[in-house]
mmCIF file of C-alpha atoms (C1' of nucleotides) in Angstrom:
data_model
loop_
_atom_site.group_PDB
_atom_site.id
_atom_site.type_symbol
_atom_site.label_atom_id
_atom_site.label_comp_id
_atom_site.label_asym_id
_atom_site.label_seq_id
_atom_site.Cartn_x
_atom_site.Cartn_y
_atom_site.Cartn_z
ATOM 1 C CA MET A 1 0.013 0.124 -0.118
ATOM 2 C CA GLU A 2 1.707 3.401 -0.974
ATOM 3 C CA THR A 3 0.692 6.566 0.546
ATOM 4 C CA SER A 4 0.074 8.154 -3.176
ATOM 5 C CA SER A 5 -3.024 5.402 -3.156
ATOM 6 C CA LEU A 6 -4.076 6.700 0.202
ATOM 7 C CA ARG A 7 -4.076 10.281 -0.603
ATOM 8 C CA ILE A 8 -6.021 9.292 -3.738
ATOM 9 C CA PHE A 9 -8.232 7.516 -1.470
ATOM 10 C CA LEU A 10 -8.518 10.310 0.493
ATOM 11 C CA SER A 11 -9.275 12.835 -1.684
ATOM 12 C CA VAL A 12 -12.390 10.433 -3.244
ATOM 13 C CA VAL A 13 -13.877 10.376 0.612
ATOM 14 C CA GLU A 14 -13.556 14.084 0.632
ATOM 15 C CA THR A 15 -15.147 14.999 -2.880
ATOM 16 C CA GLY A 16 -17.302 12.418 -2.590
ATOM 17 C CA SER A 17 -16.818 11.338 -6.332
ATOM 18 C CA VAL A 18 -14.129 9.968 -8.518
ATOM 19 C CA SER A 19 -14.311 12.843 -10.653
ATOM 20 C CA GLY A 20 -14.043 15.399 -7.895
ATOM 21 C CA ALA A 21 -10.797 13.406 -6.795
ATOM 22 C CA ALA A 22 -9.254 13.720 -10.180
ATOM 23 C CA LYS A 23 -10.113 17.507 -10.345
ATOM 24 C CA GLN A 24 -8.697 18.170 -6.932
ATOM 25 C CA LEU A 25 -5.581 15.693 -7.803
ATOM 26 C CA ASN A 26 -5.092 16.793 -11.528
ATOM 27 C CA TYR A 27 -5.464 13.504 -12.599
ATOM 28 C CA VAL A 28 -8.113 11.985 -15.285
ATOM 29 C CA GLN A 29 -10.967 10.155 -13.767
ATOM 30 C CA SER A 30 -9.889 6.810 -15.144
ATOM 31 C CA ASN A 31 -6.643 6.655 -13.206
ATOM 32 C CA VAL A 32 -8.978 7.575 -9.825
ATOM 33 C CA THR A 33 -10.991 4.710 -10.919
ATOM 34 C CA ALA A 34 -7.984 2.259 -11.340
ATOM 35 C CA ARG A 35 -6.441 3.500 -8.155
ATOM 36 C CA ILE A 36 -9.402 2.732 -6.239
ATOM 37 C CA ARG A 37 -9.899 -0.252 -7.650
ATOM 38 C CA GLN A 38 -6.364 -1.697 -7.246
ATOM 39 C CA LEU A 39 -6.399 -0.659 -3.697
ATOM 40 C CA GLU A 40 -9.469 -2.824 -3.273
ATOM 41 C CA GLU A 41 -7.961 -5.563 -4.865
ATOM 42 C CA GLU A 42 -5.390 -5.565 -2.894
ATOM 43 C CA LEU A 43 -7.065 -5.086 1.045
ATOM 44 C CA GLY A 44 -9.685 -7.396 -1.120
ATOM 45 C CA VAL A 45 -12.737 -5.413 0.373
ATOM 46 C CA ALA A 46 -14.739 -3.054 -1.370
ATOM 47 C CA LEU A 47 -13.942 0.655 0.356
ATOM 48 C CA PHE A 48 -17.072 2.404 -1.749
ATOM 49 C CA ILE A 49 -20.400 1.791 -2.350
ATOM 50 C CA ARG A 50 -20.982 2.707 -6.139
ATOM 51 C CA LYS A 51 -23.959 5.078 -6.658
ATOM 52 C CA SER A 52 -25.334 6.975 -9.503
ATOM 53 C CA ARG A 53 -24.091 10.163 -8.398
ATOM 54 C CA GLY A 54 -20.498 9.569 -6.939
ATOM 55 C CA MET A 55 -19.516 7.499 -3.709
ATOM 56 C CA SER A 56 -19.694 6.546 -0.292
ATOM 57 C CA LEU A 57 -17.426 4.779 2.121
ATOM 58 C CA THR A 58 -17.983 1.386 3.262
ATOM 59 C CA SER A 59 -17.759 0.307 7.088
ATOM 60 C CA GLU A 60 -14.629 -1.613 5.775
ATOM 61 C CA GLY A 61 -13.732 2.092 3.772
ATOM 62 C CA ARG A 62 -14.567 4.150 7.220
ATOM 63 C CA VAL A 63 -11.711 1.890 8.540
ATOM 64 C CA LEU A 64 -9.087 2.607 6.457
ATOM 65 C CA LYS A 65 -10.076 6.530 6.124
ATOM 66 C CA GLU A 66 -9.030 6.751 9.950
ATOM 67 C CA TYR A 67 -5.805 5.072 9.180
ATOM 68 C CA ALA A 68 -5.165 6.901 5.989
ATOM 69 C CA GLU A 69 -5.048 10.110 7.865
ATOM 70 C CA LYS A 70 -2.848 8.838 10.633
ATOM 71 C CA ILE A 71 -0.586 7.622 8.109
ATOM 72 C CA LEU A 72 -0.507 10.970 6.119
ATOM 73 C CA TYR A 73 -0.038 12.843 8.947
ATOM 74 C CA LEU A 74 2.888 10.563 10.309
ATOM 75 C CA VAL A 75 4.400 10.876 6.864
ATOM 76 C CA ARG A 76 4.284 14.997 6.769
ATOM 77 C CA GLN A 77 5.539 14.580 10.267
ATOM 78 C CA ALA A 78 8.643 12.697 9.450
ATOM 79 C CA SER A 79 9.389 14.841 6.527
ATOM 80 C CA LYS A 80 8.841 17.830 8.779
ATOM 81 C CA ALA A 81 11.426 15.897 11.255
ATOM 82 C CA VAL A 82 13.821 15.312 8.882
ATOM 83 C CA ASN A 83 13.817 18.642 7.296
ATOM 84 C CA GLU A 84 14.069 20.196 10.958
ATOM 85 C CA SER A 85 17.222 17.692 11.490
ATOM 86 C CA LEU A 86 18.563 19.065 8.117
ATOM 87 C CA ASP A 87 18.312 22.489 9.913
ATOM 88 C CA LEU A 88 15.681 23.385 6.948
ATOM 89 C CA GLY A 89 13.444 24.839 9.508
ATOM 90 C CA GLY A 90 10.248 22.462 8.782
ATOM 91 C CA GLU A 91 7.248 23.736 8.491
ATOM 92 C CA LEU A 92 4.199 24.799 11.091
ATOM 93 C CA ILE A 93 0.416 25.375 10.193
ATOM 94 C CA VAL A 94 -1.393 27.607 12.425
ATOM 95 C CA GLY A 95 -5.402 27.609 12.905
ATOM 96 C CA SER A 96 -7.335 30.660 14.378
ATOM 97 C CA MET A 97 -10.920 32.431 14.376
ATOM 98 C CA GLU A 98 -10.842 35.693 12.645
ATOM 99 C CA THR A 99 -11.053 37.736 15.408
ATOM 100 C CA ALA A 100 -7.634 36.108 17.365
ATOM 101 C CA ALA A 101 -6.217 36.090 14.017
ATOM 102 C CA ALA A 102 -6.266 39.967 13.691
ATOM 103 C CA ILE A 103 -6.093 40.846 17.333
ATOM 104 C CA TYR A 104 -3.455 38.672 18.769
ATOM 105 C CA LEU A 105 -1.551 36.713 16.446
ATOM 106 C CA PRO A 106 -0.088 39.464 14.707
ATOM 107 C CA ILE A 107 2.373 39.463 18.259
ATOM 108 C CA ILE A 108 2.810 36.180 18.488
ATOM 109 C CA LEU A 109 3.469 35.215 14.826
ATOM 110 C CA SER A 110 5.860 38.301 14.642
ATOM 111 C CA LYS A 111 7.692 37.099 17.589
ATOM 112 C CA PHE A 112 8.081 33.517 16.065
ATOM 113 C CA HIS A 113 9.223 34.770 13.028
ATOM 114 C CA LYS A 114 12.178 36.488 14.222
ATOM 115 C CA GLU A 115 13.025 33.332 16.658
ATOM 116 C CA ASN A 116 12.373 30.818 13.781
ATOM 117 C CA ALA A 117 13.141 32.553 10.492
ATOM 118 C CA ASN A 118 13.434 29.611 8.642
ATOM 119 C CA VAL A 119 10.186 27.739 9.908
ATOM 120 C CA ASN A 120 7.379 28.000 6.914
ATOM 121 C CA LEU A 121 4.583 29.611 9.016
ATOM 122 C CA SER A 122 0.827 29.351 7.380
ATOM 123 C CA LEU A 123 -2.144 30.824 8.912
ATOM 124 C CA LEU A 124 -5.418 29.357 8.483
ATOM 125 C CA THR A 125 -8.199 31.031 9.683
ATOM 126 C CA GLY A 126 -12.162 29.718 10.239
ATOM 127 C CA THR A 127 -14.707 29.288 12.838
ATOM 128 C CA SER A 128 -14.280 27.938 16.025
ATOM 129 C CA GLU A 129 -15.846 24.610 14.734
ATOM 130 C CA GLU A 130 -14.159 24.234 11.270
ATOM 131 C CA ILE A 131 -10.382 24.946 12.969
ATOM 132 C CA ILE A 132 -11.208 21.998 15.657
ATOM 133 C CA LEU A 133 -12.157 20.029 13.268
ATOM 134 C CA LYS A 134 -8.999 20.546 10.830
ATOM 135 C CA VAL A 135 -6.820 20.014 14.190
ATOM 136 C CA LEU A 136 -8.517 16.740 14.886
ATOM 137 C CA GLU A 137 -7.615 15.774 11.259
ATOM 138 C CA HIS A 138 -4.056 16.745 11.679
ATOM 139 C CA LYS A 139 -4.640 19.722 8.837
ATOM 140 C CA VAL A 140 -3.544 22.233 11.436
ATOM 141 C CA ASP A 141 -0.448 22.014 14.197
ATOM 142 C CA CYS A 142 -2.376 23.912 17.038
ATOM 143 C CA ALA A 143 -5.211 26.908 16.647
ATOM 144 C CA PHE A 144 -6.490 29.568 18.673
ATOM 145 C CA VAL A 145 -10.802 28.869 19.348
ATOM 146 C CA GLY A 146 -13.042 30.150 21.158
ATOM 147 C CA GLY A 147 -14.926 28.392 24.114
ATOM 148 C CA LYS A 148 -14.098 25.176 25.903
ATOM 149 C CA VAL A 149 -13.232 21.912 23.669
ATOM 150 C CA ASN A 150 -14.376 19.124 24.825
ATOM 151 C CA HIS A 151 -12.771 16.023 23.141
ATOM 152 C CA PRO A 152 -10.698 13.635 24.700
ATOM 153 C CA ASP A 153 -8.088 13.691 21.877
ATOM 154 C CA ILE A 154 -7.297 17.855 21.677
ATOM 155 C CA MET A 155 -4.725 19.130 24.332
ATOM 156 C CA GLN A 156 -5.813 23.071 25.547
ATOM 157 C CA TYR A 157 -5.085 25.560 27.549
ATOM 158 C CA LYS A 158 -6.928 28.576 28.453
ATOM 159 C CA VAL A 159 -4.852 31.951 27.166
ATOM 160 C CA ILE A 160 -7.264 34.860 27.918
ATOM 161 C CA GLU A 161 -10.918 34.954 28.704
ATOM 162 C CA GLU A 162 -12.466 37.764 26.636
ATOM 163 C CA GLU A 163 -15.296 40.315 27.576
ATOM 164 C CA LEU A 164 -18.076 40.281 24.841
ATOM 165 C CA VAL A 165 -19.217 43.605 23.992
ATOM 166 C CA LEU A 166 -22.223 44.562 21.635
ATOM 167 C CA PHE A 167 -21.341 46.525 18.621
ATOM 168 C CA ASN A 168 -24.322 48.297 17.035
ATOM 169 C CA LYS A 169 -24.661 51.605 15.476
ATOM 170 C CA LYS A 170 -27.326 52.910 18.175
ATOM 171 C CA PRO A 171 -26.698 51.776 21.232
ATOM 172 C CA PHE A 172 -30.152 49.969 22.769
ATOM 173 C CA SER A 173 -32.106 52.144 25.575
ATOM 174 C CA SER A 174 -34.051 49.187 25.732
ATOM 175 C CA ILE A 175 -33.747 45.466 25.312
ATOM 176 C CA GLU A 176 -37.709 46.237 23.437
ATOM 177 C CA GLU A 177 -35.303 47.356 20.587
ATOM 178 C CA SER A 178 -33.576 44.519 20.015
ATOM 179 C CA LYS A 179 -36.767 42.546 18.655
ATOM 180 C CA ASN A 180 -36.891 42.087 14.637
ATOM 181 C CA ILE A 181 -32.902 42.815 14.417
ATOM 182 C CA THR A 182 -30.132 41.545 11.899
ATOM 183 C CA LEU A 183 -27.706 39.589 13.248
ATOM 184 C CA LEU A 184 -24.258 40.449 11.666
ATOM 185 C CA VAL A 185 -22.058 37.286 12.136
ATOM 186 C CA PHE A 186 -19.622 34.942 10.924
ATOM 187 C CA ARG A 187 -20.558 31.504 9.744
ATOM 188 C CA GLU A 188 -22.265 28.742 11.497
ATOM 189 C CA GLY A 189 -19.715 27.368 13.865
ATOM 190 C CA CYS A 190 -18.327 30.808 15.365
ATOM 191 C CA ALA A 191 -18.257 30.810 18.928
ATOM 192 C CA TYR A 192 -19.529 34.243 18.977
ATOM 193 C CA ARG A 193 -22.402 33.523 16.979
ATOM 194 C CA ALA A 194 -23.697 31.005 19.759
ATOM 195 C CA HIS A 195 -23.226 32.899 22.200
ATOM 196 C CA LEU A 196 -24.781 36.053 20.740
ATOM 197 C CA LYS A 197 -28.081 33.405 20.255
ATOM 198 C CA HIS A 198 -27.602 32.610 23.766
ATOM 199 C CA TRP A 199 -27.679 36.560 24.820
ATOM 200 C CA LEU A 200 -30.942 36.812 22.506
ATOM 201 C CA SER A 201 -32.563 33.768 24.080
ATOM 202 C CA TYR A 202 -31.496 35.081 27.860
ATOM 203 C CA TYR A 203 -33.931 38.015 26.575
ATOM 204 C CA GLY A 204 -36.539 35.352 25.273
ATOM 205 C CA ILE A 205 -35.727 37.036 21.763
ATOM 206 C CA ARG A 206 -36.358 34.480 19.121
ATOM 207 C CA GLN A 207 -37.584 36.851 16.217
ATOM 208 C CA TYR A 208 -34.308 38.259 14.065
ATOM 209 C CA LYS A 209 -32.555 38.141 10.863
ATOM 210 C CA ILE A 210 -28.903 36.864 10.074
ATOM 211 C CA MET A 211 -26.484 38.160 7.557
ATOM 212 C CA GLU A 212 -23.565 35.725 7.386
ATOM 213 C CA PHE A 213 -19.969 37.195 6.592
ATOM 214 C CA GLY A 214 -16.325 35.726 6.562
ATOM 215 C CA ALA A 215 -14.416 38.790 7.698
ATOM 216 C CA LEU A 216 -13.999 40.774 10.705
ATOM 217 C CA ASP A 217 -13.750 43.920 8.488
ATOM 218 C CA THR A 218 -16.962 43.260 6.285
ATOM 219 C CA ILE A 219 -19.263 42.593 9.800
ATOM 220 C CA LEU A 220 -17.864 45.787 11.378
ATOM 221 C CA GLY A 221 -18.682 47.670 7.891
ATOM 222 C CA CYS A 222 -22.130 46.479 7.987
ATOM 223 C CA VAL A 223 -22.735 47.787 11.481
ATOM 224 C CA GLU A 224 -21.281 50.894 10.700
ATOM 225 C CA ALA A 225 -23.619 51.162 7.897
ATOM 226 C CA GLY A 226 -26.647 50.347 10.410
ATOM 227 C CA MET A 227 -27.644 46.855 8.720
ATOM 228 C CA GLY A 228 -27.600 45.144 12.356
ATOM 229 C CA LEU A 229 -25.204 44.057 15.195
ATOM 230 C CA THR A 230 -22.865 41.825 16.337
ATOM 231 C CA ILE A 231 -20.741 40.809 19.389
ATOM 232 C CA LEU A 232 -17.317 40.727 19.594
ATOM 233 C CA PRO A 233 -14.197 40.622 22.256
ATOM 234 C CA ARG A 234 -14.008 44.241 23.737
ATOM 235 C CA ALA A 235 -10.228 43.895 22.452
ATOM 236 C CA VAL A 236 -11.676 44.762 18.844
ATOM 237 C CA ALA A 237 -13.177 48.035 20.213
ATOM 238 C CA GLU A 238 -9.619 48.877 21.844
ATOM 239 C CA ARG A 239 -8.029 48.651 18.613
ATOM 240 C CA PRO A 240 -7.233 51.930 16.858
ATOM 241 C CA GLN A 241 -9.041 51.311 13.551
ATOM 242 C CA TYR A 242 -11.913 50.552 15.538
ATOM 243 C CA ALA A 243 -11.863 52.668 18.037
ATOM 244 C CA HIS A 244 -14.809 55.069 16.794
ATOM 245 C CA PHE A 245 -17.447 52.042 17.613
ATOM 246 C CA LYS A 246 -19.491 52.575 20.505
ATOM 247 C CA VAL A 247 -20.200 49.589 22.383
ATOM 248 C CA GLN A 248 -22.198 48.572 24.776
ATOM 249 C CA ASN A 249 -21.843 46.092 27.848
ATOM 250 C CA LEU A 250 -23.784 42.684 28.141
ATOM 251 C CA PRO A 251 -25.136 40.942 31.254
ATOM 252 C CA LYS A 252 -22.058 39.902 33.146
ATOM 253 C CA GLU A 253 -23.254 36.294 33.095
ATOM 254 C CA ILE A 254 -23.063 35.963 29.391
ATOM 255 C CA SER A 255 -20.349 38.548 28.802
ATOM 256 C CA TYR A 256 -17.262 36.409 28.919
ATOM 257 C CA ILE A 257 -15.992 33.386 26.683
ATOM 258 C CA ASN A 258 -12.383 31.630 26.965
ATOM 259 C CA THR A 259 -10.128 31.694 23.830
ATOM 260 C CA SER A 260 -8.038 28.739 24.034
ATOM 261 C CA PHE A 261 -4.873 27.637 22.340
ATOM 262 C CA ILE A 262 -5.667 23.478 21.237
ATOM 263 C CA TYR A 263 -3.825 20.826 19.395
ATOM 264 C CA HIS A 264 -4.212 17.412 19.060
ATOM 265 C CA LYS A 265 -2.752 14.930 21.501
ATOM 266 C CA ASP A 266 -0.785 13.297 18.908
ATOM 267 C CA THR A 267 0.829 15.990 17.337
ATOM 268 C CA ALA A 268 4.229 15.555 17.141
ATOM 269 C CA LEU A 269 6.028 17.845 19.276
ATOM 270 C CA THR A 270 8.945 18.972 16.461
ATOM 271 C CA ASN A 271 11.167 22.166 17.604
ATOM 272 C CA ALA A 272 8.904 24.570 15.567
ATOM 273 C CA MET A 273 5.904 23.319 17.428
ATOM 274 C CA LYS A 274 7.957 23.178 20.911
ATOM 275 C CA SER A 275 9.071 26.954 20.394
ATOM 276 C CA PHE A 276 5.398 27.991 19.280
ATOM 277 C CA LEU A 277 4.334 26.275 22.511
ATOM 278 C CA ALA A 278 6.704 28.135 24.944
ATOM 279 C CA LEU A 279 5.946 31.554 23.429
ATOM 280 C CA VAL A 280 2.355 30.953 23.697
ATOM 281 C CA GLU A 281 3.011 29.888 27.349
ATOM 282 C CA LYS A 282 5.062 33.188 27.921
ATOM 283 C CA THR A 283 2.874 35.675 26.015
ATOM 284 C CA ASN A 284 0.759 37.962 27.992
ATOM 285 C CA PHE A 285 -2.304 38.789 25.932
ATOM 286 C CA PHE A 286 -4.153 41.054 28.542
ATOM 287 C "C1'" DG B 1 -25.646 15.017 -19.096
ATOM 288 C "C1'" DA B 2 -23.272 13.592 -15.089
ATOM 289 C "C1'" DC B 3 -20.212 9.873 -13.825
ATOM 290 C "C1'" DA B 4 -17.671 5.481 -13.041
ATOM 291 C "C1'" DA B 5 -15.448 1.701 -15.506
ATOM 292 C "C1'" DT B 6 -13.011 -0.521 -19.199
ATOM 293 C "C1'" DG B 7 -9.268 -1.356 -22.856
ATOM 294 C "C1'" DG B 8 -5.937 0.238 -25.213
ATOM 295 C "C1'" DG B 9 -1.448 2.106 -25.746
ATOM 296 C "C1'" DG B 10 2.709 5.232 -24.259
ATOM 297 C "C1'" DC B 11 5.997 7.058 -20.605
ATOM 298 C "C1'" DT B 12 9.366 5.907 -17.157
ATOM 299 C "C1'" DA B 13 11.633 3.446 -13.530
ATOM 300 C "C1'" DC B 14 14.079 -0.736 -12.572
ATOM 301 C "C1'" DA B 15 16.184 -4.844 -12.713
ATOM 302 C "C1'" DT B 16 18.491 -8.159 -15.637
ATOM 303 C "C1'" DC B 17 21.156 -9.409 -19.884
ATOM 304 C "C1'" DT B 18 24.928 -9.225 -22.762
ATOM 305 C "C1'" DG B 19 29.112 -7.644 -24.967
ATOM 306 C "C1'" DA B 20 33.589 -5.012 -25.104
ATOM 307 C "C1'" DT C 1 33.751 -3.532 -14.479
ATOM 308 C "C1'" DC C 2 30.707 -0.566 -16.792
ATOM 309 C "C1'" DA C 3 27.895 0.746 -20.417
ATOM 310 C "C1'" DG C 4 23.842 -0.183 -23.561
ATOM 311 C "C1'" DA C 5 20.032 -3.235 -24.527
ATOM 312 C "C1'" DT C 6 15.967 -5.814 -23.186
ATOM 313 C "C1'" DG C 7 12.008 -7.209 -20.718
ATOM 314 C "C1'" DT C 8 8.530 -6.005 -17.085
ATOM 315 C "C1'" DA C 9 5.814 -3.998 -14.022
ATOM 316 C "C1'" DG C 10 3.571 0.045 -12.875
ATOM 317 C "C1'" DC C 11 1.660 5.025 -13.642
ATOM 318 C "C1'" DC C 12 -0.795 7.550 -16.507
ATOM 319 C "C1'" DC C 13 -3.804 9.549 -20.445
ATOM 320 C "C1'" DC C 14 -7.394 9.031 -24.107
ATOM 321 C "C1'" DA C 15 -11.315 7.299 -25.986
ATOM 322 C "C1'" DT C 16 -15.276 4.448 -25.294
ATOM 323 C "C1'" DT C 17 -19.121 2.039 -22.965
ATOM 324 C "C1'" DG C 18 -22.503 1.265 -19.508
ATOM 325 C "C1'" DT C 19 -25.714 2.905 -16.187
ATOM 326 C "C1'" DC C 20 -28.437 6.377 -14.101
#
DNA sequence: GACAATGGGGCTACATCTGA
DNA sequence: TCAGATGTAGCCCCATTGTC
């Protein structure tokens, strides 16, 4: 069994079809079909259920998927470790939710870069749920996410307790004004979005519209235009570029959320990873 | 029309053989 | 011993077919 076969296998799993995998890998469809067939012959089991539109995993396929992800992760780690031993620096992929990427990461990443100039550092942003999934799939080495993560494979510690505040063009004088509002939020899976919904249900407000965005600047631009409201850490309002926003406090019971630093318990502690962990530990986020 | 499977043929890497 | 020739296996692409 070759790693190239496992890559093709995982691509079919990810895209849900042979043609999708072929497009993703820049192969022709027949090549992917043949490689999957070879893998099935080698293992003596069917890995996929063929459908008229795409393929889905059999129970044996699901077992292989788990091992294939681990094997390819180990191969990547081995490559990183060898690069480090050759003093090539290796690489580190850091995941983060948008706000942490905008507020805290520039400080950490610039420090890390100064101390580890030969490490190829990548930053991947998304919602907390998306980033946690990527940590579990070993697609990022470590990450900053909102809230506490309850998963046995995740190592975590609190880096900061954020105070969340309401960003609205005209602050509410009473909660009655918040009926039929528009929420300006990140995609489903964002910890702040969940907190905002929690805040509304706290006051029994269930009628609202939702507008989703992918970037912090866009959300705040829409708040400024009077399109709706959002909740974000107070640290955002303290940034010079956002200092003109008038923010409103939330009830204390629901205004705090932890930002956690997480990594997979099986993550290989390469020099780059150790160095980043040490930096996060000694950084004062307040 | 979209998608998977199959057959045929080209290309490349590797092992083995052969002759100088 | 070494360089070139030959055979084989594996991977890939193209064209085509079958299924839904």
